[in-house]
Amino acid sequence: MVRGSAAITPAEPESAPPRHVAIIMDGNGRWAAARHLPRVAGHREGARAVRRTIEAAIRHQIGWLTIYAFSSENWRRPAGEVLDLTGLLRQYLRTEIAELASSGVRMRFIGDRNRFDEGIQKDLIQAEKDTVGNTRLNLTVALSYGARAEIVSAARAMMAAVAAGEVDPDALTEDGFARFLSTDGIPDPDLIIRTSGEQRLSNFLLWQAAYSELVFLDVLWPDFDATHFAAALADFARRERRFGARPA
Ligand code: FPP
């Protein structure tokens, strides 16, 4: 323990812990390639990293976690890989939901779920139903999600509300518009983590990320564990969040 004022260094400004952490899980393919394995092996290992991350988020008492599991652009991958990814999703929904439900996790899905087959669509509805009363961790999974499409869809819904006389366009506020987004009721992410060393948002939560702190980690997603999660939280704690204002 350090005693005496001479030894005390000024404490770094600490941000309040993030209420909402969002993650762009990247690097499954490179993880597999480095091991001369098929890409699906990277995705499978990536699903294990999802499990570890949910546990870490619960341990750190993070209230909201959002993961980018499948982008609207991922449909353009070769058919075999799309099949592997949707197969993993189906398996995940069938095997993990009961445990997530009993751990107090509430699940939500954002994105264009109509593009998945009927079986998966039913499983998504069931997972949301089975976990609706949980409050320990709010887990949102972005599936067939693209932020620009989300914003266009919100604009379309808002224009319909204007046409129906439910919204006065002159009185529309940012919060009022955000109510039309798929993330209505979910706080904006305080921290967005992207793995694999890439430094971009890739059409993820573009509206909601306006004031998010971004942390880019060099680890490939399948290797992501509780240590990396804690390191990202520590990095976040050192950030001074201003939301466009000047420091006090
Ligand atoms: C990016 O790696 C990751 C994805 C496209 C999919 C993410 C999927 C998982 C983590 C597994 C399944 C998740 C659930 C919830 C069941 P990449 O393939 O783009 O990697 P690369 O950039 O190295 O090629």
Short mmCIF file of C-alpha atoms and ligand atoms in Angstrom, two decimals:
data_model
loop_
_atom_site.label_atom_id
_atom_site.label_comp_id
_atom_site.label_asym_id
_atom_site.label_seq_id
_atom_site.Cartn_x
_atom_site.Cartn_y
_atom_site.Cartn_z
CA MET A 1 0.00 0.00 0.00
CA VAL A 2 1.33 3.47 -0.87
CA ARG A 3 1.50 5.90 2.09
CA GLY A 4 2.42 9.63 2.20
CA SER A 5 1.36 12.36 -0.17
CA ALA A 6 4.70 12.41 -2.05
CA ALA A 7 4.05 8.90 -3.38
CA ILE A 8 0.53 9.61 -4.50
CA THR A 9 0.12 10.25 -8.20
CA PRO A 10 -3.01 12.04 -9.38
CA ALA A 11 -5.73 9.53 -10.14
CA GLU A 12 -6.65 9.28 -13.80
CA PRO A 13 -10.18 10.48 -14.50
CA GLU A 14 -12.40 7.44 -14.39
CA SER A 15 -15.59 7.17 -16.44
CA ALA A 16 -18.56 5.45 -14.84
CA PRO A 17 -18.68 1.78 -15.93
CA PRO A 18 -20.43 1.27 -19.25
CA ARG A 19 -24.09 0.49 -19.00
CA HIS A 20 -24.14 -0.91 -22.52
CA VAL A 21 -21.28 -2.71 -24.30
CA ALA A 22 -21.61 -3.62 -27.98
CA ILE A 23 -19.21 -5.93 -29.79
CA ILE A 24 -18.24 -6.39 -33.44
CA MET A 25 -16.96 -9.96 -33.35
CA ASP A 26 -14.37 -10.12 -36.12
CA GLY A 27 -11.61 -12.49 -37.10
CA ASN A 28 -13.19 -15.96 -37.14
CA GLY A 29 -11.98 -16.63 -40.69
CA ARG A 30 -8.42 -15.52 -39.98
CA TRP A 31 -8.34 -17.62 -36.80
CA ALA A 32 -9.31 -20.70 -38.84
CA ALA A 33 -6.93 -19.90 -41.72
CA ALA A 34 -4.00 -19.57 -39.32
CA ARG A 35 -4.70 -23.16 -38.24
CA HIS A 36 -5.38 -24.50 -41.76
CA LEU A 37 -8.94 -25.20 -40.67
CA PRO A 38 -12.18 -24.56 -42.59
CA ARG A 39 -13.81 -21.20 -41.82
CA VAL A 40 -16.67 -22.93 -40.01
CA ALA A 41 -14.18 -24.02 -37.33
CA GLY A 42 -13.52 -20.32 -36.63
CA HIS A 43 -17.24 -19.57 -36.39
CA ARG A 44 -17.74 -22.56 -34.06
CA GLU A 45 -14.95 -21.34 -31.81
CA GLY A 46 -16.47 -17.85 -32.11
CA ALA A 47 -19.73 -19.18 -30.65
CA ARG A 48 -17.72 -20.43 -27.63
CA ALA A 49 -16.27 -16.93 -27.25
CA VAL A 50 -19.85 -15.59 -27.21
CA ARG A 51 -20.59 -17.84 -24.20
CA ARG A 52 -17.47 -16.60 -22.37
CA THR A 53 -18.37 -13.00 -23.13
CA ILE A 54 -21.90 -13.32 -21.77
CA GLU A 55 -20.48 -14.79 -18.55
CA ALA A 56 -17.92 -11.98 -18.29
CA ALA A 57 -20.59 -9.33 -18.88
CA ILE A 58 -22.71 -10.80 -16.09
CA ARG A 59 -19.68 -10.90 -13.75
CA HIS A 60 -18.96 -7.23 -14.50
CA GLN A 61 -22.63 -6.37 -13.96
CA ILE A 62 -23.02 -4.90 -17.42
CA GLY A 63 -26.74 -4.35 -17.92
CA TRP A 64 -26.79 -4.38 -21.72
CA LEU A 65 -24.71 -6.35 -24.19
CA THR A 66 -25.18 -6.26 -27.97
CA ILE A 67 -23.32 -8.56 -30.34
CA TYR A 68 -23.07 -8.30 -34.13
CA ALA A 69 -23.53 -11.93 -35.18
CA PHE A 70 -24.61 -11.58 -38.81
CA SER A 71 -24.61 -8.46 -40.96
CA SER A 72 -26.98 -7.80 -43.84
CA GLU A 73 -23.86 -8.00 -46.05
CA ASN A 74 -22.96 -11.48 -44.75
CA TRP A 75 -25.67 -12.95 -47.04
CA ARG A 76 -23.24 -12.24 -49.89
CA ARG A 77 -20.75 -14.82 -48.60
CA PRO A 78 -20.54 -18.18 -50.41
CA ALA A 79 -23.70 -20.27 -49.88
CA GLY A 80 -21.78 -22.90 -47.90
CA GLU A 81 -20.56 -20.37 -45.34
CA VAL A 82 -24.02 -18.80 -45.02
CA LEU A 83 -25.38 -22.29 -44.36
CA ASP A 84 -22.69 -22.89 -41.73
CA LEU A 85 -23.48 -19.59 -39.99
CA THR A 86 -27.25 -20.09 -40.00
CA GLY A 87 -26.72 -23.70 -38.87
CA LEU A 88 -24.64 -22.49 -35.93
CA LEU A 89 -27.29 -19.94 -35.06
CA ARG A 90 -30.00 -22.62 -35.13
CA GLN A 91 -27.89 -24.88 -32.92
CA TYR A 92 -27.12 -22.00 -30.55
CA LEU A 93 -30.80 -21.14 -30.18
CA ARG A 94 -31.76 -24.77 -29.56
CA THR A 95 -29.01 -25.54 -27.03
CA GLU A 96 -28.29 -22.33 -25.14
CA ILE A 97 -31.58 -20.56 -24.58
CA ALA A 98 -32.68 -22.61 -21.57
CA GLU A 99 -29.41 -21.87 -19.78
CA LEU A 100 -29.44 -18.20 -20.73
CA ALA A 101 -33.04 -17.97 -19.51
CA SER A 102 -32.14 -19.49 -16.14
CA SER A 103 -29.09 -17.18 -15.82
CA GLY A 104 -31.37 -14.13 -15.96
CA VAL A 105 -30.54 -13.13 -19.55
CA ARG A 106 -33.20 -11.38 -21.60
CA MET A 107 -32.76 -11.88 -25.34
CA ARG A 108 -33.74 -9.58 -28.15
CA PHE A 109 -32.91 -9.78 -31.85
CA ILE A 110 -32.55 -6.82 -34.19
CA GLY A 111 -32.19 -6.95 -37.96
CA ASP A 112 -34.21 -8.35 -40.85
CA ARG A 113 -35.31 -11.67 -39.39
CA ASN A 114 -37.60 -12.34 -42.37
CA ARG A 115 -34.56 -13.42 -44.37
CA PHE A 116 -34.05 -16.48 -42.14
CA ASP A 117 -36.01 -19.69 -42.64
CA GLU A 118 -39.26 -20.21 -40.76
CA GLY A 119 -37.69 -22.55 -38.20
CA ILE A 120 -35.13 -19.98 -37.12
CA GLN A 121 -37.75 -17.21 -37.09
CA LYS A 122 -39.88 -19.31 -34.73
CA ASP A 123 -36.86 -20.00 -32.49
CA LEU A 124 -36.09 -16.27 -32.31
CA ILE A 125 -39.66 -15.49 -31.20
CA GLN A 126 -39.52 -18.34 -28.67
CA ALA A 127 -36.19 -17.15 -27.23
CA GLU A 128 -37.58 -13.64 -26.78
CA LYS A 129 -40.74 -15.02 -25.16
CA ASP A 130 -38.87 -17.40 -22.83
CA THR A 131 -36.60 -14.67 -21.51
CA VAL A 132 -38.91 -11.64 -21.49
CA GLY A 133 -39.09 -11.45 -17.68
CA ASN A 134 -35.30 -11.48 -17.14
CA THR A 135 -33.41 -8.39 -16.03
CA ARG A 136 -29.85 -9.46 -15.14
CA LEU A 137 -28.37 -8.97 -18.60
CA ASN A 138 -30.14 -7.61 -21.67
CA LEU A 139 -28.54 -9.42 -24.59
CA THR A 140 -29.30 -8.11 -28.05
CA VAL A 141 -28.13 -10.13 -31.03
CA ALA A 142 -27.88 -8.27 -34.34
CA LEU A 143 -28.81 -10.70 -37.11
CA SER A 144 -29.09 -9.82 -40.77
CA TYR A 145 -28.58 -6.33 -39.40
CA GLY A 146 -27.44 -3.21 -41.23
CA ALA A 147 -27.63 0.24 -39.66
CA ARG A 148 -28.48 2.11 -42.86
CA ALA A 149 -31.37 -0.27 -43.58
CA GLU A 150 -32.51 0.20 -39.97
CA ILE A 151 -32.51 3.99 -40.36
CA VAL A 152 -34.40 3.83 -43.68
CA SER A 153 -36.95 1.49 -42.13
CA ALA A 154 -37.36 3.90 -39.18
CA ALA A 155 -37.82 6.82 -41.60
CA ARG A 156 -40.48 4.82 -43.47
CA ALA A 157 -42.35 4.03 -40.24
CA MET A 158 -42.07 7.63 -39.11
CA MET A 159 -43.46 8.93 -42.42
CA ALA A 160 -46.39 6.52 -42.09
CA ALA A 161 -46.99 7.87 -38.57
CA VAL A 162 -46.90 11.42 -39.96
CA ALA A 163 -49.40 10.45 -42.69
CA ALA A 164 -51.66 8.92 -40.02
CA GLY A 165 -51.52 12.17 -38.05
CA GLU A 166 -49.74 10.49 -35.12
CA VAL A 167 -46.52 12.47 -35.42
CA ASP A 168 -46.12 16.20 -36.00
CA PRO A 169 -43.00 16.55 -38.22
CA ASP A 170 -42.31 20.05 -36.83
CA ALA A 171 -42.19 18.69 -33.29
CA LEU A 172 -40.00 15.67 -34.10
CA THR A 173 -36.92 15.34 -31.87
CA GLU A 174 -33.91 13.01 -32.00
CA ASP A 175 -35.44 10.92 -29.19
CA GLY A 176 -38.75 10.90 -31.03
CA PHE A 177 -37.07 9.55 -34.18
CA ALA A 178 -35.07 6.97 -32.20
CA ARG A 179 -38.36 5.43 -31.07
CA PHE A 180 -38.78 4.12 -34.63
CA LEU A 181 -35.42 2.31 -34.57
CA SER A 182 -35.18 -1.40 -33.77
CA THR A 183 -33.26 -0.45 -30.62
CA ASP A 184 -36.20 1.45 -29.10
CA GLY A 185 -35.98 0.95 -25.33
CA ILE A 186 -32.28 0.00 -25.42
CA PRO A 187 -29.79 2.62 -24.19
CA ASP A 188 -27.12 3.75 -26.69
CA PRO A 189 -23.88 1.76 -26.37
CA ASP A 190 -21.31 3.47 -24.15
CA LEU A 191 -18.54 1.23 -25.42
CA ILE A 192 -18.13 -0.55 -28.76
CA ILE A 193 -15.40 -3.18 -28.98
CA ARG A 194 -14.14 -4.54 -32.30
CA THR A 195 -11.75 -7.44 -32.40
CA SER A 196 -9.22 -8.52 -35.05
CA GLY A 197 -7.43 -5.18 -35.42
CA GLU A 198 -9.86 -3.75 -38.02
CA GLN A 199 -10.90 -0.22 -37.16
CA ARG A 200 -14.33 0.54 -38.59
CA LEU A 201 -18.00 0.23 -37.65
CA SER A 202 -19.12 -1.80 -40.70
CA ASN A 203 -22.72 -0.52 -40.69
CA PHE A 204 -23.24 -1.37 -37.00
CA LEU A 205 -25.46 0.85 -34.81
CA LEU A 206 -24.54 4.01 -36.75
CA TRP A 207 -27.24 6.18 -35.15
CA GLN A 208 -26.73 4.74 -31.66
CA ALA A 209 -22.91 5.01 -31.78
CA ALA A 210 -22.90 8.82 -31.99
CA TYR A 211 -21.10 9.17 -28.63
CA SER A 212 -19.84 5.63 -28.05
CA GLU A 213 -16.23 5.08 -27.03
CA LEU A 214 -14.51 2.75 -29.49
CA VAL A 215 -11.97 0.14 -28.42
CA PHE A 216 -10.15 -1.85 -31.11
CA LEU A 217 -8.38 -4.99 -29.95
CA ASP A 218 -5.77 -6.99 -31.83
CA VAL A 219 -7.19 -10.33 -30.69
CA LEU A 220 -9.15 -12.50 -33.15
CA TRP A 221 -12.71 -13.11 -31.96
CA PRO A 222 -12.36 -16.87 -31.22
CA ASP A 223 -9.52 -16.03 -28.79
CA PHE A 224 -11.49 -13.30 -27.01
CA ASP A 225 -11.88 -14.05 -23.30
CA ALA A 226 -12.57 -12.45 -19.92
CA THR A 227 -9.10 -10.83 -19.86
CA HIS A 228 -9.75 -8.97 -23.12
CA PHE A 229 -13.18 -7.93 -21.87
CA ALA A 230 -11.65 -6.57 -18.65
CA ALA A 231 -8.92 -4.76 -20.65
CA ALA A 232 -11.55 -3.04 -22.81
CA LEU A 233 -13.46 -1.97 -19.69
CA ALA A 234 -10.22 -0.62 -18.18
CA ASP A 235 -9.52 1.35 -21.37
CA PHE A 236 -13.06 2.72 -21.26
CA ALA A 237 -12.58 3.77 -17.61
CA ARG A 238 -9.66 6.00 -18.69
CA ARG A 239 -11.67 7.82 -21.34
CA GLU A 240 -13.05 11.25 -20.64
CA ARG A 241 -16.53 11.39 -22.08
CA ARG A 242 -17.62 14.85 -23.11
CA PHE A 243 -20.62 14.30 -25.37
CA GLY A 244 -19.51 17.32 -27.37
CA ALA A 245 -19.23 19.59 -24.32
CA ARG A 246 -16.01 20.98 -22.80
CA PRO A 247 -14.35 19.25 -19.84
CA ALA A 248 -15.37 20.55 -16.42
C1 FPP B 1 -16.59 -12.28 -38.36
O1 FPP B 1 -15.54 -13.11 -38.70
C2 FPP B 1 -17.68 -13.00 -37.73
C3 FPP B 1 -18.86 -13.29 -38.34
C4 FPP B 1 -19.17 -12.94 -39.71
C5 FPP B 1 -19.92 -14.02 -37.66
C6 FPP B 1 -19.95 -14.00 -36.16
C7 FPP B 1 -20.44 -15.31 -35.71
C8 FPP B 1 -20.08 -15.92 -34.58
C9 FPP B 1 -19.22 -15.32 -33.57
C10 FPP B 1 -20.53 -17.30 -34.28
C11 FPP B 1 -21.97 -17.52 -34.16
C12 FPP B 1 -22.64 -16.65 -33.17
C13 FPP B 1 -23.77 -16.98 -32.55
C14 FPP B 1 -24.49 -16.00 -31.68
C15 FPP B 1 -24.33 -18.33 -32.72
P1 FPP B 1 -15.09 -13.20 -40.22
O2 FPP B 1 -15.63 -14.47 -40.78
O3 FPP B 1 -15.48 -11.97 -40.97
O4 FPP B 1 -13.53 -13.28 -40.03
P2 FPP B 1 -12.40 -12.76 -41.03
O5 FPP B 1 -12.56 -11.29 -41.13
O6 FPP B 1 -11.15 -13.17 -40.32
O7 FPP B 1 -12.60 -13.48 -42.32
#
